[in-house]
Short mmCIF file of C-alpha atoms in Angstrom, two decimals:
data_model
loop_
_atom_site.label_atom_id
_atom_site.label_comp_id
_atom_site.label_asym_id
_atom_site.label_seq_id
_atom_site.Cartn_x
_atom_site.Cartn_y
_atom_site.Cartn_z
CA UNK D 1 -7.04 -34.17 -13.52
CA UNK D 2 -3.60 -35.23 -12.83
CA UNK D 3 -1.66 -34.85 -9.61
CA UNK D 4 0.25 -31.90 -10.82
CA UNK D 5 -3.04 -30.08 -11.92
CA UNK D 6 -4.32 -30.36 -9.20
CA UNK D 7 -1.21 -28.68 -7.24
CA UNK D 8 -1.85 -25.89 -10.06
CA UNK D 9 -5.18 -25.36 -9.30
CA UNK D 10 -4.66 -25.33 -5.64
CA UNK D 11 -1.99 -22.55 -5.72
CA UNK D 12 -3.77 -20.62 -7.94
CA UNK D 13 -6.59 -20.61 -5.08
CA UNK D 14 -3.56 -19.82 -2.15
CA UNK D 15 -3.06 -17.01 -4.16
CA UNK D 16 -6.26 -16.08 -4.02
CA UNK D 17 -6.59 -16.40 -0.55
CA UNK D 18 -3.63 -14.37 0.30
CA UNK D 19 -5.73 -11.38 -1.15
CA UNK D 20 -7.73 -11.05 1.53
CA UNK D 21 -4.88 -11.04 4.35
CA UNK D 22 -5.83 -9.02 6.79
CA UNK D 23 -9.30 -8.44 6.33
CA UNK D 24 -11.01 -12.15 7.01
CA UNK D 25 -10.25 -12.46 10.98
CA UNK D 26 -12.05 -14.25 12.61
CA UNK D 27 -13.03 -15.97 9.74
CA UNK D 28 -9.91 -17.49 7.67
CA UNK D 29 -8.78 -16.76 4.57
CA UNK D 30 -9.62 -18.87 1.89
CA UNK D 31 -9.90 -19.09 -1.66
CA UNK D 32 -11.75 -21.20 -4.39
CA UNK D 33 -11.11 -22.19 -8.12
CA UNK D 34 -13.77 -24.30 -10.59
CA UNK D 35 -12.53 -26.09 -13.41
CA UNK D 36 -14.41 -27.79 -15.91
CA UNK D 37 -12.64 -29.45 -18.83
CA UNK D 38 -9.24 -27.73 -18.60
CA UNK D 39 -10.58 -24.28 -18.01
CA UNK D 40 -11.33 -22.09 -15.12
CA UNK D 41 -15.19 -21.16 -14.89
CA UNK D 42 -15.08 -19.40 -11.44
CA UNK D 43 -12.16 -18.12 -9.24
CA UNK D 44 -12.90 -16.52 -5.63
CA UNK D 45 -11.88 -16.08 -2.52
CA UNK D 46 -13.56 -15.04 1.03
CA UNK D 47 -13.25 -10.94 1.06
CA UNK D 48 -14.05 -10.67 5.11
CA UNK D 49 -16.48 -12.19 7.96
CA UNK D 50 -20.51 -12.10 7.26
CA UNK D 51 -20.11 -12.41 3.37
CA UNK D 52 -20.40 -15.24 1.56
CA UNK D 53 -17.36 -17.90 1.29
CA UNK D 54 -15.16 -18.27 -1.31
CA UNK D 55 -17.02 -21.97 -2.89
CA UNK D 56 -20.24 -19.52 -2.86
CA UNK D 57 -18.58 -16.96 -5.15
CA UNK D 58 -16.92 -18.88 -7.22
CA UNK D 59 -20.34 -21.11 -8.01
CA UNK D 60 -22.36 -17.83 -8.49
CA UNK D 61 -19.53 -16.63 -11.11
CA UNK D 62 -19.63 -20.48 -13.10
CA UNK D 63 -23.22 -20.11 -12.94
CA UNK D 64 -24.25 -23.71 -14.91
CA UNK D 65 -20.88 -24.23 -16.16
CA UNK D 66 -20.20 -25.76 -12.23
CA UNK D 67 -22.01 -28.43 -12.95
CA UNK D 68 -19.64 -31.43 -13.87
CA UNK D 69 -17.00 -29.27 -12.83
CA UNK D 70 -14.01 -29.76 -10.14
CA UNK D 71 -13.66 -27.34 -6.92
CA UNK D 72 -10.29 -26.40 -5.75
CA UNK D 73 -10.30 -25.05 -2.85
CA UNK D 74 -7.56 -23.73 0.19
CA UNK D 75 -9.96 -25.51 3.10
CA UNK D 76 -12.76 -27.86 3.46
CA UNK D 77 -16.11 -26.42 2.80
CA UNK D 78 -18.02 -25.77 6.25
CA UNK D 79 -21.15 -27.90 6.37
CA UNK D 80 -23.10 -25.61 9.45
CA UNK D 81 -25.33 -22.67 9.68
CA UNK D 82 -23.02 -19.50 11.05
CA UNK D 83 -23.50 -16.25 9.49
CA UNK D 84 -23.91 -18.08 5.83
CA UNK D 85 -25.68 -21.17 4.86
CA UNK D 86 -23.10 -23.71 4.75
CA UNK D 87 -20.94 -24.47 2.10
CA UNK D 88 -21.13 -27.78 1.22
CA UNK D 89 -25.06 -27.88 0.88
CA UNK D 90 -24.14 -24.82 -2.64
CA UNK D 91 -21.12 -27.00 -4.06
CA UNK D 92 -23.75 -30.23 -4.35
CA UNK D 93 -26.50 -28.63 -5.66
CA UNK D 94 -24.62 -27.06 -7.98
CA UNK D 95 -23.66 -30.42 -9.34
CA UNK D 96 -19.98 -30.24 -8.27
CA UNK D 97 -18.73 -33.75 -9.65
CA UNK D 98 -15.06 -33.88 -7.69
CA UNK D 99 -13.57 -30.81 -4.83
CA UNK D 100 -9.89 -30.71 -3.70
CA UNK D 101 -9.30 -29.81 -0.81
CA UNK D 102 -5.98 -28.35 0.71
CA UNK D 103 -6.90 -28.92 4.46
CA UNK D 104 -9.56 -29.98 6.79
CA UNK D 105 -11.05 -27.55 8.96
CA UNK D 106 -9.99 -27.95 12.37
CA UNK D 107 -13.17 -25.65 13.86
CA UNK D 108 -15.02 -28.26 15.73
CA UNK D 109 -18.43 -27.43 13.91
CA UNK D 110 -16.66 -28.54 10.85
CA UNK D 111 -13.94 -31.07 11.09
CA UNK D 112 -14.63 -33.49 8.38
CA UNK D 113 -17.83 -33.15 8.30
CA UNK D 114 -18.33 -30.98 5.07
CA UNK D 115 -15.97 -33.78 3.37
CA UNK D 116 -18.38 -36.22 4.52
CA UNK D 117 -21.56 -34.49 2.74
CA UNK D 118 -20.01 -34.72 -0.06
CA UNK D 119 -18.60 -37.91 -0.04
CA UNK D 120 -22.16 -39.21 1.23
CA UNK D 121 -23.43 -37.52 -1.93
CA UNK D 122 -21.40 -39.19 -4.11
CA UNK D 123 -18.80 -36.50 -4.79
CA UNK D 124 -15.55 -37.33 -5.36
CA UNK D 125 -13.04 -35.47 -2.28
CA UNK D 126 -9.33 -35.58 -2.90
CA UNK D 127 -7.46 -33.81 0.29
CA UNK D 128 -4.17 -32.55 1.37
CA UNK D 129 -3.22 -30.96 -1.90
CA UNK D 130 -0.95 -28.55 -0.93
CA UNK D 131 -1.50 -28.97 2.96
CA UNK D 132 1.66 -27.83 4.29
CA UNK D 133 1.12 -24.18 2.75
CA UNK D 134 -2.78 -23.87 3.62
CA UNK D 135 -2.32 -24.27 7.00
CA UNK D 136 0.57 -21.83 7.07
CA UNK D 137 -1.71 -19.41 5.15
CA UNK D 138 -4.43 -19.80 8.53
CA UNK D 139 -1.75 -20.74 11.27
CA UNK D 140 -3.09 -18.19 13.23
CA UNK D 141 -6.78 -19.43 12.74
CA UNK D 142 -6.11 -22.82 13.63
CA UNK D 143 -4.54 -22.04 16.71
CA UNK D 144 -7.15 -19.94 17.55
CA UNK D 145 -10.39 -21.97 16.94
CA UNK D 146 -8.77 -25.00 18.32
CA UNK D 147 -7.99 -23.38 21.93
CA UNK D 148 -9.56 -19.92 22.11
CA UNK D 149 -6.19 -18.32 22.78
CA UNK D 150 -4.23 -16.15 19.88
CA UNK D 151 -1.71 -17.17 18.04
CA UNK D 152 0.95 -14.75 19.10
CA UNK D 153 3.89 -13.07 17.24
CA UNK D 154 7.03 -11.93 18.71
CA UNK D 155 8.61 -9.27 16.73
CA UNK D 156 12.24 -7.38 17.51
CA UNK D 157 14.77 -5.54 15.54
CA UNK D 158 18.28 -5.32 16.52
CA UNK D 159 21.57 -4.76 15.84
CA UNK D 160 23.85 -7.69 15.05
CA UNK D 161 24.82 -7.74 19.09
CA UNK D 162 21.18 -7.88 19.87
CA UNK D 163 20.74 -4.29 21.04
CA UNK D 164 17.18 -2.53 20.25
CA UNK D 165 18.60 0.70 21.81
CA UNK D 166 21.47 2.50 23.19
CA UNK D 167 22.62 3.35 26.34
CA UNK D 168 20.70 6.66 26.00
CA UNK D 169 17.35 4.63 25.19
CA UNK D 170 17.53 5.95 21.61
CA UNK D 171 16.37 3.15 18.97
CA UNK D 172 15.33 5.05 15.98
CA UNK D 173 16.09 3.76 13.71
CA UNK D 174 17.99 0.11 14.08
CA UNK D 175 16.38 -0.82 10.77
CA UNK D 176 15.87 0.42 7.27
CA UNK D 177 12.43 1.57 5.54
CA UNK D 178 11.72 -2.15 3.63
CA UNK D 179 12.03 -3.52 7.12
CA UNK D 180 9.83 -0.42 8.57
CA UNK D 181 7.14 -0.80 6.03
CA UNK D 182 6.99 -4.92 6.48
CA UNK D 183 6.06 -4.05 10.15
CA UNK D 184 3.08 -1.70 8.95
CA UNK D 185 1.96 -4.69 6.73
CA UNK D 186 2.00 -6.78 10.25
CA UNK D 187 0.39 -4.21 11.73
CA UNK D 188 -2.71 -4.39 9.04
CA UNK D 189 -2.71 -8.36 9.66
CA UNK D 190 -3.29 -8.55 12.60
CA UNK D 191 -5.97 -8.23 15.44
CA UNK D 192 -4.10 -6.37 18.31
CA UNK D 193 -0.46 -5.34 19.13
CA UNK D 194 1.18 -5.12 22.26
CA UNK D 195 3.55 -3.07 24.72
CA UNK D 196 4.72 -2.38 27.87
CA UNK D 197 4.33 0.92 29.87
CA UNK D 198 8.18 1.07 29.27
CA UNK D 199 8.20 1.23 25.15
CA UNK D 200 5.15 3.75 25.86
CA UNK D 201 7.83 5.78 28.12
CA UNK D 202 10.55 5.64 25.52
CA UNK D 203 9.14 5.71 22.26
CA UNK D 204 5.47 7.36 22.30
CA UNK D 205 4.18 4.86 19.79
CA UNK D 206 0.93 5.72 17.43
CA UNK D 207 1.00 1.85 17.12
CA UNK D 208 -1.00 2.23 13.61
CA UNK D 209 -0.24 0.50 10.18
CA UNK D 210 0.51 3.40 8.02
CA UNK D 211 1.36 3.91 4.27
CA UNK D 212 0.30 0.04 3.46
CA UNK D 213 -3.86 0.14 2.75
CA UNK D 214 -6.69 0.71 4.97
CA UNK D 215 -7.90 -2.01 7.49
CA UNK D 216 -11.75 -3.08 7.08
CA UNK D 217 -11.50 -3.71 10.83
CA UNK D 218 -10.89 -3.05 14.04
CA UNK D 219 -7.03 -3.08 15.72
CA UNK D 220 -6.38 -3.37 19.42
CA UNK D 221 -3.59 -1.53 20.90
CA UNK D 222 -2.91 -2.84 23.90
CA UNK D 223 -0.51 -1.44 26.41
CA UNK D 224 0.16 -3.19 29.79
CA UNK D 225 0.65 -0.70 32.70
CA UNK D 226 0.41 -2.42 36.17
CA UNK D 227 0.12 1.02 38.03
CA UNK D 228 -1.56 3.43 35.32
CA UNK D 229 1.79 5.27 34.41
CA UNK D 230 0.53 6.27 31.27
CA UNK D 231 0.96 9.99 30.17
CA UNK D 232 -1.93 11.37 29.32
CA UNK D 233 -0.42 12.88 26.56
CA UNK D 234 0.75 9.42 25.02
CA UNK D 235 -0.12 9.05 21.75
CA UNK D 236 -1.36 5.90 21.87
CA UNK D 237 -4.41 7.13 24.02
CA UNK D 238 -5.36 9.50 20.89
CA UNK D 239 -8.13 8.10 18.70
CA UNK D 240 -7.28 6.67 15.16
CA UNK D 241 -9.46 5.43 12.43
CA UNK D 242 -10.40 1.71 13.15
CA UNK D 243 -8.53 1.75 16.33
CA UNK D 244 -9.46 0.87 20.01
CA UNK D 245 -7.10 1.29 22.73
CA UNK D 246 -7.09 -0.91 25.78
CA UNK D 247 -4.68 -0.32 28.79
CA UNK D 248 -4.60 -3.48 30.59
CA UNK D 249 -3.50 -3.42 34.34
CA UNK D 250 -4.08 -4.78 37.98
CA UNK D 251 -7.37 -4.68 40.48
CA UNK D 252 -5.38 -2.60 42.27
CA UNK D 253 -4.78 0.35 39.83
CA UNK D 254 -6.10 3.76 41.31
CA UNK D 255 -9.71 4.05 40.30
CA UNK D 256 -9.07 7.73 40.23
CA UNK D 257 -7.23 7.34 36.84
CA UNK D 258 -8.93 4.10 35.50
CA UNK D 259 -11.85 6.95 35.65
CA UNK D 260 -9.82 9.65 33.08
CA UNK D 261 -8.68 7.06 30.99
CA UNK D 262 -12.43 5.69 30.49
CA UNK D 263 -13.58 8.97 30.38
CA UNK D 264 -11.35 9.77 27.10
CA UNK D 265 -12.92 6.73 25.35
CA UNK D 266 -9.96 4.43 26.39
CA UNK D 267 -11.04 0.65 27.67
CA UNK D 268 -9.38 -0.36 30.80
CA UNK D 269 -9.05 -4.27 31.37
CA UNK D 270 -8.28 -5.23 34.92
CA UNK D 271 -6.42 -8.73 34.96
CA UNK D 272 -4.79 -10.54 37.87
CA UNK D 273 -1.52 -8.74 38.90
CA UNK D 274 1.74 -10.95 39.03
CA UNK D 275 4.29 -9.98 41.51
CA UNK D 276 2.92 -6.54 40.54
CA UNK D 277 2.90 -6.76 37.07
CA UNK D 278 0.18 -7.43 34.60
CA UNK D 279 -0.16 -10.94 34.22
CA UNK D 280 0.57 -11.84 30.47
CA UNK D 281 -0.80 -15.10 29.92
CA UNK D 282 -4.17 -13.60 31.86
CA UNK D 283 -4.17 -10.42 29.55
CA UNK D 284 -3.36 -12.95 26.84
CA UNK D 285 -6.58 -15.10 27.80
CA UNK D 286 -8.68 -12.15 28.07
CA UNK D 287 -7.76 -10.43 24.37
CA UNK D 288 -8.55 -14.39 23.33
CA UNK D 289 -12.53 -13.24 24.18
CA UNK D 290 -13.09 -9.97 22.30
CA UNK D 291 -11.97 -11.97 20.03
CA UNK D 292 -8.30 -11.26 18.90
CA UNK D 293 -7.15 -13.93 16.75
CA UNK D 294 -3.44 -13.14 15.95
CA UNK D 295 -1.41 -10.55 18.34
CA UNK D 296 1.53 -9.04 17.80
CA UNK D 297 4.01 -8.17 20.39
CA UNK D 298 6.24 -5.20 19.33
CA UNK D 299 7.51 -4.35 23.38
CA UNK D 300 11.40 -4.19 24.66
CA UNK D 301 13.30 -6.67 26.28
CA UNK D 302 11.13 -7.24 29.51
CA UNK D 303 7.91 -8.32 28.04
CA UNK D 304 9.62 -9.71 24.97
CA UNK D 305 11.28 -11.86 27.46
CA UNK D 306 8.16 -12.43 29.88
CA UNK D 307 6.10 -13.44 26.91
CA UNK D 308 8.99 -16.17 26.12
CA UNK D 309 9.29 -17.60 29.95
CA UNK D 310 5.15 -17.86 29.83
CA UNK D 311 5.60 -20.14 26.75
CA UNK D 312 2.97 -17.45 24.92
CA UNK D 313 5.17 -16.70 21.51
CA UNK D 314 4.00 -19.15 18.92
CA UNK D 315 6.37 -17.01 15.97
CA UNK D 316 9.69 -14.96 16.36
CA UNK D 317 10.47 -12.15 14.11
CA UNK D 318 13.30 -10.62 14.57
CA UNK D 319 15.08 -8.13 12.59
CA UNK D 320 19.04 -7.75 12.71
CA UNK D 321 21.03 -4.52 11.00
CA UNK D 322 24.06 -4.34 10.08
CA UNK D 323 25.14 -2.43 13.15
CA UNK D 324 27.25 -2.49 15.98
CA UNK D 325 25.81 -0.77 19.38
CA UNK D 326 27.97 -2.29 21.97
CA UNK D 327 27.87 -0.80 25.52
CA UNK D 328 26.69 -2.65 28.87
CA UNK D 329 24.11 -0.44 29.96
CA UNK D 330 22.61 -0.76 25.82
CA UNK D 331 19.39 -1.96 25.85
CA UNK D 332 18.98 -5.93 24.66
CA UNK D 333 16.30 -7.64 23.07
CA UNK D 334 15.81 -9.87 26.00
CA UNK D 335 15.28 -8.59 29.55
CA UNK D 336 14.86 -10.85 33.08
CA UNK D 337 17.05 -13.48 34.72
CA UNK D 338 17.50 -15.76 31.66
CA UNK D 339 18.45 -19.25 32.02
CA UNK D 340 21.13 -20.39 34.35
CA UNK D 341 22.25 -22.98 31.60
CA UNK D 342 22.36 -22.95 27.72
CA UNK D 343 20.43 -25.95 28.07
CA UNK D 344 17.70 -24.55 29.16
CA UNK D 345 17.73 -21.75 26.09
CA UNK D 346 14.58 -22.03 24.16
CA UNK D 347 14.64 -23.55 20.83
CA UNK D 348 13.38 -21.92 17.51
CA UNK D 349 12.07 -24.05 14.83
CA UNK D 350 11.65 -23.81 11.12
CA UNK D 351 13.85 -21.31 10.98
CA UNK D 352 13.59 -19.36 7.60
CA UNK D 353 15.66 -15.88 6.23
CA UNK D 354 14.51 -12.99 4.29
CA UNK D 355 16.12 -9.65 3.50
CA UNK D 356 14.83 -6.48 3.66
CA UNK D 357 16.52 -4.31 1.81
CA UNK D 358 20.43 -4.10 4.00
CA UNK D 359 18.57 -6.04 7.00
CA UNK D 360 17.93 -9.77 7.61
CA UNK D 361 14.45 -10.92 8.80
CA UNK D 362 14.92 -14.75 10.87
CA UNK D 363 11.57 -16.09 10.68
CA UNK D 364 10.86 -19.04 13.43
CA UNK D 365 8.34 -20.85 15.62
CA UNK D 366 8.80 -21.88 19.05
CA UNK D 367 9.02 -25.04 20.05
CA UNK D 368 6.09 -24.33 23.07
CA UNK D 369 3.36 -23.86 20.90
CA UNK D 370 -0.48 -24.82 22.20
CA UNK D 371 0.91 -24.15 25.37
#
């Protein structure tokens, strides 16, 4: 196979992949493609955690047309016993001749070792095809199994004077339906969201993806409320298919109402207070063990901006209209003290734009990631 086959193959089996978004966590997404003499014998991709891998349904669909074949596929075959035998032990008895890989695994139970099976068995192991786009596929993954913590996604709309309400509190709505429905697709992705008491107050969230598919697991909704303001009425406290809702506040939150919230069926996380607040890189920590892989923060300005001083944001979202709010008591996208200098402004990375529809998505990582 040539070089640029082999960057075919390997997006055919990103594409893949991406089929399962969503629905894989904690497991990544990946996705597998067998070719043997110039045509594709078996095409797969891992459907969600506790079935078999994408290599092990793609070699069950080639059947004995694998053997002599070449495996494509997004990330290196796992070579341990979890919930499925591993990987790498199926793609050599199958009699696999060559497998292209797009990235190593960085979970520490894998790590190179799959590639080394097969190398040890004599199989020929190209990797890095495609590298740059398989780890973006998992980014959230390989934050994750590398340092227990989730990889965590800032996301805002505004108007083009970074206001995400008026003076009256009214934000509905800053942005248009393609913008609207790309949040419910975020929503589906990931593991948990996030608010404050405050965007509870204001906007009586469901904090459900709606209209975009079903989700084949649970979703956290996660609402941070130091002194158990929450309305009992809120609608985030209702149940919803596939849904759990945590409130996360202090030790020193009344037990009185820590009991009527359990009592509905709502979990209650007690997490080290900080200057009376909930501490967000605690809370943060904690969601890391249930496990939530990716979180999405959808507050207002003050946690948007307490999530940014605590270095947690890995990826900024933020959506600008084509709108003018103006007004000094309008609400901003970024609460607290701010910097005293520009200097000290934080830097986004990688900055990429998208539009939805009339508004413009900037799409960025911050420059304190791992932290």
């Amino acid at each position: 196979m040539s070089e640029r086959d082999d960057r075919a193959y390997m997006r055919q089996a990103l594409r893949l992949a991406r089929r399962a978004r969503g629905d894989t966590s904690p497991n990544p997404m990946v996705g597998a493609v067998l070719v043997r003499e110039g045509a594709v014998v078996g095409a797969a991709y891992h459907r969600r955690a506790g079935e078999p891998h994408a290599e092990v349904h793609a070699l069950a669909e080639a059947g004995a047309r694998a053997r002599g074949a070449t495996l494509y596929v997004t990330l290196e075959p796992c070579a341990h016993h979890g919930r499925t035998p591993p990987c790498a032990e199926a793609i050599l008895r199958a009699g696999v001749d060559r497998v292209v890989v797009g990235m190593v695994d960085p979970n520490p139970l894998v790590a190179g070792r799959g590639l080394a099976q097969l190398r040890a068995a004599g199989a020929a192991v190209t990797t890095g095809v495609l590298e740059d786009a398989c780890q973006a596929l998992n980014e959230a993954f390989c934050k994750f199994i590398t340092t227990g913590r989730p990889f965590v996604i800032l996301k805002g709309a505004a108007s083009l004077d970074g206001k995400i309400a008026t003076r009256t509190r009214d934000s509905k709505w800053i942005t248009g339906e393609a913008a609207r429905r790309y949040v419910h697709m975020l929503r589906r992705e990931v593991d948990a969201i996030l608010v404050g008491i405050g965007t509870i107050e204001a906007d009586d969230p469901l904090l459900t993806p709606r209209g975009v598919g079903r989700r084949s697991r649970t979703l956290y909704r996660v609402v941070a409320d130091s002194r158990l303001r929450i309305a009992p009425g809120a609608r985030v406290l209702a149940p919803a298919p596939a849904c759990v809702t945590i409130v996360a506040t202090t030790v020193a939150a009344p037990p009185e109402k820590v009991a009527l919230l359990e009592a509905r069926g709502v979990r209650v996380l007690r997490v080290p207070g900080d200057g009376g607040r909930v501490d967000l890189p605690a809370l943060v920590a904690e969601l890391g063990k249930l496990p939530v892989v990716s979180l999405l923060i959808e507050g207002g300005g003050e946690i948007n901006a307490e999530a940014l001083r605590a270095g947690l944001v890995d990826k900024l979202l933020l959506f600008l209209a084509p709108k003018l709010i103006g007004g000094r008591q309008a609400v901003g996208l970024l609460g607290g003290e701010g910097p005293a200098r520009v200097e000290e402004a934080l830097g986004v990375q990688r900055l990429r734009v998208r539009r939805f529809g009339d508004d413009i998505l900037l799409e960025g990582y911050l420059g304190q990631q791992g932290r």
